[in-house]
Every structure is written in structure tokens, then in C-alpha cells.
Tab-separated table of C-alpha atoms in Angstrom:
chain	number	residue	atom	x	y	z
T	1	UNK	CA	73.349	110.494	113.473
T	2	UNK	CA	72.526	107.202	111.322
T	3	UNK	CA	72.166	108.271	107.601
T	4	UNK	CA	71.939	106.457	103.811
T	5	UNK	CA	72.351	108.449	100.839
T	6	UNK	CA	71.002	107.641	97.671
T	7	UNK	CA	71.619	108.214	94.038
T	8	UNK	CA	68.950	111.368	92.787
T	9	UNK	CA	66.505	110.524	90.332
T	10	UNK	CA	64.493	110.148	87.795
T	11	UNK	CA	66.235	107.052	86.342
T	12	UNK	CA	65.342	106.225	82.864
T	13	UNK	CA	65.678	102.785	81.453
T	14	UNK	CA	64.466	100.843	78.735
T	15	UNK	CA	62.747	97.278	79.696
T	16	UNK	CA	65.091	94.204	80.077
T	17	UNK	CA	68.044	97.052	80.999
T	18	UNK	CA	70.336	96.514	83.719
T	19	UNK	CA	69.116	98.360	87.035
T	20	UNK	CA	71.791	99.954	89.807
T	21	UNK	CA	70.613	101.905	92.327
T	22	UNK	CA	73.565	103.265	94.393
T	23	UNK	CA	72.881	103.665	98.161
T	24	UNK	CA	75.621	104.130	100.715
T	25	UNK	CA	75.344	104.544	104.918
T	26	UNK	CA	77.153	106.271	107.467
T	27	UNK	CA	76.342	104.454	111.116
T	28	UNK	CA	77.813	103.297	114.077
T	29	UNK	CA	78.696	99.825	114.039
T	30	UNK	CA	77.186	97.635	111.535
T	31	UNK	CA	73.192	97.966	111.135
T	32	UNK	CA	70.869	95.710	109.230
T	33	UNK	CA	70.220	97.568	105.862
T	34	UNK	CA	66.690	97.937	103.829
T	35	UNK	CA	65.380	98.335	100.448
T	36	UNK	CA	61.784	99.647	100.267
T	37	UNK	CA	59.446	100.308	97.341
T	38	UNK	CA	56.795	102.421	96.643
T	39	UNK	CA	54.509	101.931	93.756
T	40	UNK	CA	52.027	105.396	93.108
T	41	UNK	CA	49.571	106.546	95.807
T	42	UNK	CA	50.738	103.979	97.898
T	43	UNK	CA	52.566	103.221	100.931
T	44	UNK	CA	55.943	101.342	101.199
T	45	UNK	CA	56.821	97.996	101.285
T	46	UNK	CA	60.014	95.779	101.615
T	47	UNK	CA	61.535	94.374	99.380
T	48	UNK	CA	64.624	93.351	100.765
T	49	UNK	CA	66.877	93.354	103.291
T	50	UNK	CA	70.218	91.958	105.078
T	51	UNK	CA	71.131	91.892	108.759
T	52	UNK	CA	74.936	91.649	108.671
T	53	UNK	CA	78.341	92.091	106.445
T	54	UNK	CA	78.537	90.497	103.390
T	55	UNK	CA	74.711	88.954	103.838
T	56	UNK	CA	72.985	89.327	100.116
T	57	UNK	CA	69.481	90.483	100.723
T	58	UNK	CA	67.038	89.011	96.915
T	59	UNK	CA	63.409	89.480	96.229
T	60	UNK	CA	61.471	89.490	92.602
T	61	UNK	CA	65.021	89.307	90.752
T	62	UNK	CA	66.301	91.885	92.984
T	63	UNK	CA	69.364	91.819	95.036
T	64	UNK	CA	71.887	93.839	97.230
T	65	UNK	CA	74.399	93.236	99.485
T	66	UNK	CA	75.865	94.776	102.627
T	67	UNK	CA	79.505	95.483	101.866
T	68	UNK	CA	80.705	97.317	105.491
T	69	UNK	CA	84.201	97.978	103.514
T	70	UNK	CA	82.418	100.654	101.011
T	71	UNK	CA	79.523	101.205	103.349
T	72	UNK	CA	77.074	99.994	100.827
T	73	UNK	CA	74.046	98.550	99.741
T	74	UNK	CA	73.297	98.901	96.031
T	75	UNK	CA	69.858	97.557	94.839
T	76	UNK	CA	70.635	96.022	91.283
T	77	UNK	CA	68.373	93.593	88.936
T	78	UNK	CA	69.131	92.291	85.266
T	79	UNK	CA	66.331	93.277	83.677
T	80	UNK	CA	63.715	95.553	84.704
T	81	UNK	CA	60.392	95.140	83.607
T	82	UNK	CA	57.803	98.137	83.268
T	83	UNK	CA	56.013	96.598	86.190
T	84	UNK	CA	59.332	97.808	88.098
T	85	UNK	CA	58.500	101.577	87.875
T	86	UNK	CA	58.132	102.859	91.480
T	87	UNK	CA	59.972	104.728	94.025
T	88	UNK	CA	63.009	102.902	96.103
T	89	UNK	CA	64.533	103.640	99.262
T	90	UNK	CA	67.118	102.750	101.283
T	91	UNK	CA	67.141	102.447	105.115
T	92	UNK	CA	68.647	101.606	108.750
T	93	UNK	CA	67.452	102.128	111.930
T	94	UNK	CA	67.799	105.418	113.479
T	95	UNK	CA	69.608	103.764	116.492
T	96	UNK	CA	70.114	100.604	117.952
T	97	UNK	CA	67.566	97.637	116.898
T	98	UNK	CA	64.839	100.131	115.310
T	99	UNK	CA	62.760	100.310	117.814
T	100	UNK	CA	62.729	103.843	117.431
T	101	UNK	CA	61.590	103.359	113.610
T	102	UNK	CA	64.231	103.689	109.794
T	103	UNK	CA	66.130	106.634	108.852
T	104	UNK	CA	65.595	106.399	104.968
T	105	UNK	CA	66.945	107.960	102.031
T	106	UNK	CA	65.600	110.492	99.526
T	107	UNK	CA	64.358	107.663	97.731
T	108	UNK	CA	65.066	106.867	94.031
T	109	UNK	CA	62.349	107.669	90.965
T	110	UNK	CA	62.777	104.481	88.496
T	111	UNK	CA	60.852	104.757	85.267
T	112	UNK	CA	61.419	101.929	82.946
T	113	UNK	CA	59.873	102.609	79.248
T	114	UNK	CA	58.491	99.636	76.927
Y	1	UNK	CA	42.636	90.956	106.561
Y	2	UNK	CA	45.379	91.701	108.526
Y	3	UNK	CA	47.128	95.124	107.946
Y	4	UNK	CA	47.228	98.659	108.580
Y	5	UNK	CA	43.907	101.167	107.637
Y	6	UNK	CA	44.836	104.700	107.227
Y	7	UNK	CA	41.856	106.953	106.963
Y	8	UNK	CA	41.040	109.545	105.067
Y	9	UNK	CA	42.462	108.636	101.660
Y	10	UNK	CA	42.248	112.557	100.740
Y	11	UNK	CA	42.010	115.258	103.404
Y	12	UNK	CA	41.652	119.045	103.152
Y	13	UNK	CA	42.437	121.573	105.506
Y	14	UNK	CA	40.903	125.030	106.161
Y	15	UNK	CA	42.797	128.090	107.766
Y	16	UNK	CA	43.538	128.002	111.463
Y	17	UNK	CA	42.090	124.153	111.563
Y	18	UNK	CA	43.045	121.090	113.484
Y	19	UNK	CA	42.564	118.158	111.432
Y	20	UNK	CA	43.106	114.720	113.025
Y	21	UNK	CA	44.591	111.380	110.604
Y	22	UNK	CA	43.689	107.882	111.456
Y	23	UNK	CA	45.203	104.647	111.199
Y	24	UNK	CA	44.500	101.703	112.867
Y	25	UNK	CA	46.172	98.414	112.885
Y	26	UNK	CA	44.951	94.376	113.326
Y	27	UNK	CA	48.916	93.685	113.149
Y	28	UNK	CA	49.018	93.289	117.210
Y	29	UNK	CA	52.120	95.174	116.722
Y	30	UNK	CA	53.266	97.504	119.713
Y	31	UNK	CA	55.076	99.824	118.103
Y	32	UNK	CA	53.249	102.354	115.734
Y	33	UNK	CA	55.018	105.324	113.931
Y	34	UNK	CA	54.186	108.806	111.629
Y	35	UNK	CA	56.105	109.542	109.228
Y	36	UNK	CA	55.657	112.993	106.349
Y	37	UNK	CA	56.586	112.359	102.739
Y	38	UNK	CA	57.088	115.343	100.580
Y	39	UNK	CA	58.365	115.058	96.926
Y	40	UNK	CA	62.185	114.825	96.468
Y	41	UNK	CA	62.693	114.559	100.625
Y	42	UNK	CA	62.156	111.315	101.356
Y	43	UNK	CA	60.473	109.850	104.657
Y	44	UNK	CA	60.655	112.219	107.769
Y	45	UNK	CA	59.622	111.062	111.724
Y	46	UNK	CA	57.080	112.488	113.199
Y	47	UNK	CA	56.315	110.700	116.504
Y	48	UNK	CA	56.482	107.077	117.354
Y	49	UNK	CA	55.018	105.203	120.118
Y	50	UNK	CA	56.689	101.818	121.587
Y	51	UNK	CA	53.958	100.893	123.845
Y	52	UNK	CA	49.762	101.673	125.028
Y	53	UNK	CA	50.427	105.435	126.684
Y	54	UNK	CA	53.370	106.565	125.689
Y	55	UNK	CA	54.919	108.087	122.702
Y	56	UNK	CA	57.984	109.997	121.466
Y	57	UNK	CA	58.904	112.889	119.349
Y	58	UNK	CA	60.249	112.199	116.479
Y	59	UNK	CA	62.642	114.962	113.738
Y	60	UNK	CA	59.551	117.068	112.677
Y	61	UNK	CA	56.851	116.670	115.769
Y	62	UNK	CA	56.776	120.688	115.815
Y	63	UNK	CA	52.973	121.404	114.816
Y	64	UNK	CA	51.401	117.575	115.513
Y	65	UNK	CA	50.474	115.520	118.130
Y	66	UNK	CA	49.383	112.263	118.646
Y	67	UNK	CA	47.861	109.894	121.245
Y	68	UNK	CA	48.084	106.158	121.851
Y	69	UNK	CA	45.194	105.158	123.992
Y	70	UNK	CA	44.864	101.780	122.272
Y	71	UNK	CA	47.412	99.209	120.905
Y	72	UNK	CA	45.152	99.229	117.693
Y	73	UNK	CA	45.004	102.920	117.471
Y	74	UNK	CA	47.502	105.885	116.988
Y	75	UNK	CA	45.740	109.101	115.513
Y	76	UNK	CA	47.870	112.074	114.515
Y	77	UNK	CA	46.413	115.709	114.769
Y	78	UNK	CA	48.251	118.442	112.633
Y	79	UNK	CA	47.144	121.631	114.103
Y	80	UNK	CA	47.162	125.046	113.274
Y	81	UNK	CA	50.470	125.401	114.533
Y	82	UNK	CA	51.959	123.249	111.212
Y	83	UNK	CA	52.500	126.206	108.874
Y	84	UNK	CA	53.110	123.627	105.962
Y	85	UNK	CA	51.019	120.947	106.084
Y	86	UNK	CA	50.393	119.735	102.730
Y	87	UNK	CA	52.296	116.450	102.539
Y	88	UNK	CA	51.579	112.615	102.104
Y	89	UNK	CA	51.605	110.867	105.717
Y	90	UNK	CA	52.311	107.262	106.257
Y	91	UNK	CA	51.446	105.461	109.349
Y	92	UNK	CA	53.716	102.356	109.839
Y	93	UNK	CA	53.812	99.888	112.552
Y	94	UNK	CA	57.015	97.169	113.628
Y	95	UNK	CA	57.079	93.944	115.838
Y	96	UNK	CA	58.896	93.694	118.762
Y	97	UNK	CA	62.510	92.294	118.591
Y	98	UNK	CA	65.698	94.114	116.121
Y	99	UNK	CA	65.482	94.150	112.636
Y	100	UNK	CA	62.171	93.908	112.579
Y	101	UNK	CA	60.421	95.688	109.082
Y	102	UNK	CA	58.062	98.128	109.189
Y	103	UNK	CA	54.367	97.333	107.592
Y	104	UNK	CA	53.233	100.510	106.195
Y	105	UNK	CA	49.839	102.018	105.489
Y	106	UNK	CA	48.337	103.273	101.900
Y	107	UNK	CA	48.816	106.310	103.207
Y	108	UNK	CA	46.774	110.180	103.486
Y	109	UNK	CA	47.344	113.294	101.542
Y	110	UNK	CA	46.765	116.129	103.277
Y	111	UNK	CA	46.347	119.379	101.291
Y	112	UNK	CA	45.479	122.895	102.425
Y	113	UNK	CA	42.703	124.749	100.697
């Protein structure tokens, strides 16, 4: 079936670093990609996404885009903030249009130190 | 305020028990969804329901079940039959059309005492 695989964790940085989070799919045909995040004792929210090849999904100085020809979708930002410590995962629909909910990743710990 | 209520926040289970996890949604969103979280593996399905009376198995439905009586409403029960039930569950719901996002709840942790 559908599945992403993401980079393990913990990742370490210092504030203002550079962030990459690598995430990479294997699917049939070309599925809309996500990036969720999940802050401590909460539940997950988006915080980006892109529907087709070469589409650049952006939110709070984040970005990825969908690159079919590495089967990728690496979250990156230019500098991370301490605010940015959470957990991130990447996602696609288990089949079709995702009516039958995401396949997600692992998920990647980020801890960003002041 | 429009959004998804999970309830309990904390929940402990004896022995041999049945304990049953709540969420509820003001979304008007048809499709509702259970998913496990445990530490280093990510999300896992449970069960997910498309539409009022009828729902699906999802990867790990072994030990849980769930009903879907009302669009607002989709309660999961792990019973005794879940050997491992301490976990975080998440309760998510998705509007109807493709690449649609889940909305997620703030979740329950289920421990075993």
C-alpha cells in the first residue's frame, strides 16, 4: 500500500538554524501530500500541503514541495524559532481521494534550543 | 466554537474492562475517523466511518469498536479484548470532496492501571 517515510528523530537545532525534515512516499499515481504538526498533549494540525507535482505547499515560514521525480516532500524553514518545537508528520491518503482517512509517517521530534 | 471535543482528557482502565472514548464534532463533517498514537510509531487507523450507520475497519480495529448513530457522534469502545491499550487516541473528522484535511481532536490518553 500507500506509504511516507520520514527522517527519525530527535532533531536538535539551535534557534534561527536552518530546518530540513526529509520525507519521501511510495504511492500509486501522484497523491496530494501533507505536513502535520503536533505541539505537546495535543492533537494535529496542518500546516501545509500540495495537491499536485511541482505545487510548493508554505505556512508560518514553512515550505515543501512535491517533487514526483524523487518522490518527495521535504518540510524546510530558514530559521526556526523555539516556538517551532513540536512533532511533524508527513502524509497521503491511504487510497484514492482520502476518503478512507492519511497514511502518515513516524513523525519527526524537532527540538530547537535558545 | 466550531471543532472537534474529545472526552475524557485522561482515562484509566481496570482489568477485564470496557471503556468507551468520546468525541463529538459541530464540523457537519460526514466522515469521522480513530486513529492510536504510541511513541516512536506514528498515527495508526482504527475505524473510520464515511456516513450516519456505517463504518469501516481500519489497520488495528482488533480489540475496539465503534458506532455512528449520529453525524455529530462517533464513540470508540476498547474492550477487554485490546491486550495493549495504553496509547494516545485522536479522533479526526474530513469534509466531503479529495484532498480534503483532516481536523483533529486534543486528543485522550488511555492508560491501564
Amino acid at each position: 500500500g500507500d506509504s511516507v517515510t520520514q527522517m527519525e528523530g530527535p532533531v536538535t537545532l539551535s534557534e534561527e538554524a536552518f530546518l530540513t525534515i526529509n520525507c519521501t512516499y511510495t504511492a500509486t499515481g501522484y497523491p496530494s501530500l501533507f505536513w502535520y504538526v503536533q505541539y505537546p498533549g495535543e492533537g494535529l494540525q496542518l500546516l501545509l500541503k500540495a495537491t499536485k507535482a511541482d505545487d510548493k505547499g508554505s505556512n508560518k515560514g514553512f515550505e515543501a514541495t512535491y517533487r514526483k521525480e524523487t518522490t518527495s516532500f521535504h518540510l524546510e524553514k530558514g530559521s526556526v524559532q523555539v516556538s517551532d518545537s513540536a512533532v511533524y508528520f508527513c502524509a497521503l491518503p491511504r487510497l484514492g481521494g482520502g476518503a478512507d482517512g492519511l497514511t502518515f509517517g513516524k513523525g519527526t521530534h524537532l527540538i530547537i534550543q535558545p | 466554537d466550531g471543532g472537534i471535543t474529545q472526552s475524557p482528557k485522561y482515562l484509566f482502565r481496570k482489568e477485564g474492562q470496557n471503556v468507551t472514548l468520546s468525541c463529538e464534532q459541530n464540523l457537519n463533517h460526514d466522515a469521522m475517523y480513530w486513529y492510536r498514537q504510541d511513541p516512536g510509531q506514528g498515527l495508526r487507523l482504527i475505524y473510520y466511518s464515511q456516513i450516519v450507520n456505517d463504518f469501516q475497519k481500519g489497520d488495528i480495529a482488533e480489540g475496539y469498536s465503534v458506532s455512528r448513530e449520529k453525524k455529530e457522534s462517533f464513540p470508540l469502545t476498547v474492550t477487554s479484548a485490546q491486550k495493549n491499550p495504553t496509547a494516545f487516541y485522536l479522533c479526526a473528522t474530513k469534509a466531503t470532496g479529495p484532498n480534503e484535511k483532516l481536523f483533529f481532536g486534543s486528543g485522550t490518553q488511555l492508560s491501564v492501571l
